[in-house]
Amino acid sequence: MTIHLSYVNPDEFNSIYIRHFKSYDDSTASRPGDKFGDALRGLISFVDTNPLHFESTLGLSCFRALHTSDHYPG
């Protein structure tokens, strides 16, 4: 599973970037909730490590709520 997150990097002339947060790959479609959680942990870690690149948007707030509640929305 992969979650894509776009952001503007003010340190590089406001270039727009897309980060891909991939879960582990076990070559199956099973355990999507676990895979979502794995990718989501990477996203939250990246955002927390790079706070100046992100505004508190509704989308980011929803990702944080899913992470906090350990909930897979699928």
mmCIF file with all atom_site columns, C-alpha atoms in Angstrom, residues 10-37:
data_model
loop_
_atom_site.group_PDB
_atom_site.id
_atom_site.type_symbol
_atom_site.label_atom_id
_atom_site.label_alt_id
_atom_site.label_comp_id
_atom_site.label_asym_id
_atom_site.label_entity_id
_atom_site.label_seq_id
_atom_site.pdbx_PDB_ins_code
_atom_site.Cartn_x
_atom_site.Cartn_y
_atom_site.Cartn_z
_atom_site.occupancy
_atom_site.B_iso_or_equiv
_atom_site.pdbx_formal_charge
_atom_site.auth_seq_id
_atom_site.auth_comp_id
_atom_site.auth_asym_id
_atom_site.auth_atom_id
_atom_site.pdbx_PDB_model_num
ATOM 1  C CA . PRO A 1 10 ? 10.323 26.716  0.620  1.00 0.00 ? 10 PRO A CA 1
ATOM 2  C CA . ASP A 1 11 ? 14.049 25.943  0.855  1.00 0.00 ? 11 ASP A CA 1
ATOM 3  C CA . GLU A 1 12 ? 14.127 24.984  -2.824 1.00 0.00 ? 12 GLU A CA 1
ATOM 4  C CA . PHE A 1 13 ? 12.376 27.921  -4.522 1.00 0.00 ? 13 PHE A CA 1
ATOM 5  C CA . ASN A 1 14 ? 8.924  26.626  -3.510 1.00 0.00 ? 14 ASN A CA 1
ATOM 6  C CA . SER A 1 15 ? 9.314  23.457  -5.541 1.00 0.00 ? 15 SER A CA 1
ATOM 7  C CA . ILE A 1 16 ? 6.435  21.003  -5.273 1.00 0.00 ? 16 ILE A CA 1
ATOM 8  C CA . TYR A 1 17 ? 7.300  17.477  -4.218 1.00 0.00 ? 17 TYR A CA 1
ATOM 9  C CA . ILE A 1 18 ? 5.342  14.247  -3.924 1.00 0.00 ? 18 ILE A CA 1
ATOM 10 C CA . ARG A 1 19 ? 6.463  11.754  -1.296 1.00 0.00 ? 19 ARG A CA 1
ATOM 11 C CA . HIS A 1 20 ? 5.440  8.110   -1.506 1.00 0.00 ? 20 HIS A CA 1
ATOM 12 C CA . PHE A 1 21 ? 5.052  6.242   1.768  1.00 0.00 ? 21 PHE A CA 1
ATOM 13 C CA . LYS A 1 22 ? 5.074  2.514   1.030  1.00 0.00 ? 22 LYS A CA 1
ATOM 14 C CA . SER A 1 23 ? 4.147  -0.275  3.370  1.00 0.00 ? 23 SER A CA 1
ATOM 15 C CA . TYR A 1 24 ? 6.011  -3.530  3.611  1.00 0.00 ? 24 TYR A CA 1
ATOM 16 C CA . ASP A 1 25 ? 5.543  -5.845  0.626  1.00 0.00 ? 25 ASP A CA 1
ATOM 17 C CA . ASP A 1 26 ? 4.585  -9.444  1.212  1.00 0.00 ? 26 ASP A CA 1
ATOM 18 C CA . SER A 1 27 ? 3.506  -9.941  -2.447 1.00 0.00 ? 27 SER A CA 1
ATOM 19 C CA . THR A 1 28 ? -0.149 -10.364 -1.465 1.00 0.00 ? 28 THR A CA 1
ATOM 20 C CA . ALA A 1 29 ? -3.228 -8.187  -1.174 1.00 0.00 ? 29 ALA A CA 1
ATOM 21 C CA . SER A 1 30 ? -3.891 -9.479  2.340  1.00 0.00 ? 30 SER A CA 1
ATOM 22 C CA . ARG A 1 31 ? -3.741 -7.444  5.569  1.00 0.00 ? 31 ARG A CA 1
ATOM 23 C CA . PRO A 1 32 ? -4.531 -4.041  4.017  1.00 0.00 ? 32 PRO A CA 1
ATOM 24 C CA . GLY A 1 33 ? -5.129 -2.483  7.446  1.00 0.00 ? 33 GLY A CA 1
ATOM 25 C CA . ASP A 1 34 ? -1.655 -3.439  8.637  1.00 0.00 ? 34 ASP A CA 1
ATOM 26 C CA . LYS A 1 35 ? -0.132 -2.177  5.413  1.00 0.00 ? 35 LYS A CA 1
ATOM 27 C CA . PHE A 1 36 ? -2.033 1.098   5.658  1.00 0.00 ? 36 PHE A CA 1
ATOM 28 C CA . GLY A 1 37 ? -0.790 1.540   9.227  1.00 0.00 ? 37 GLY A CA 1
#
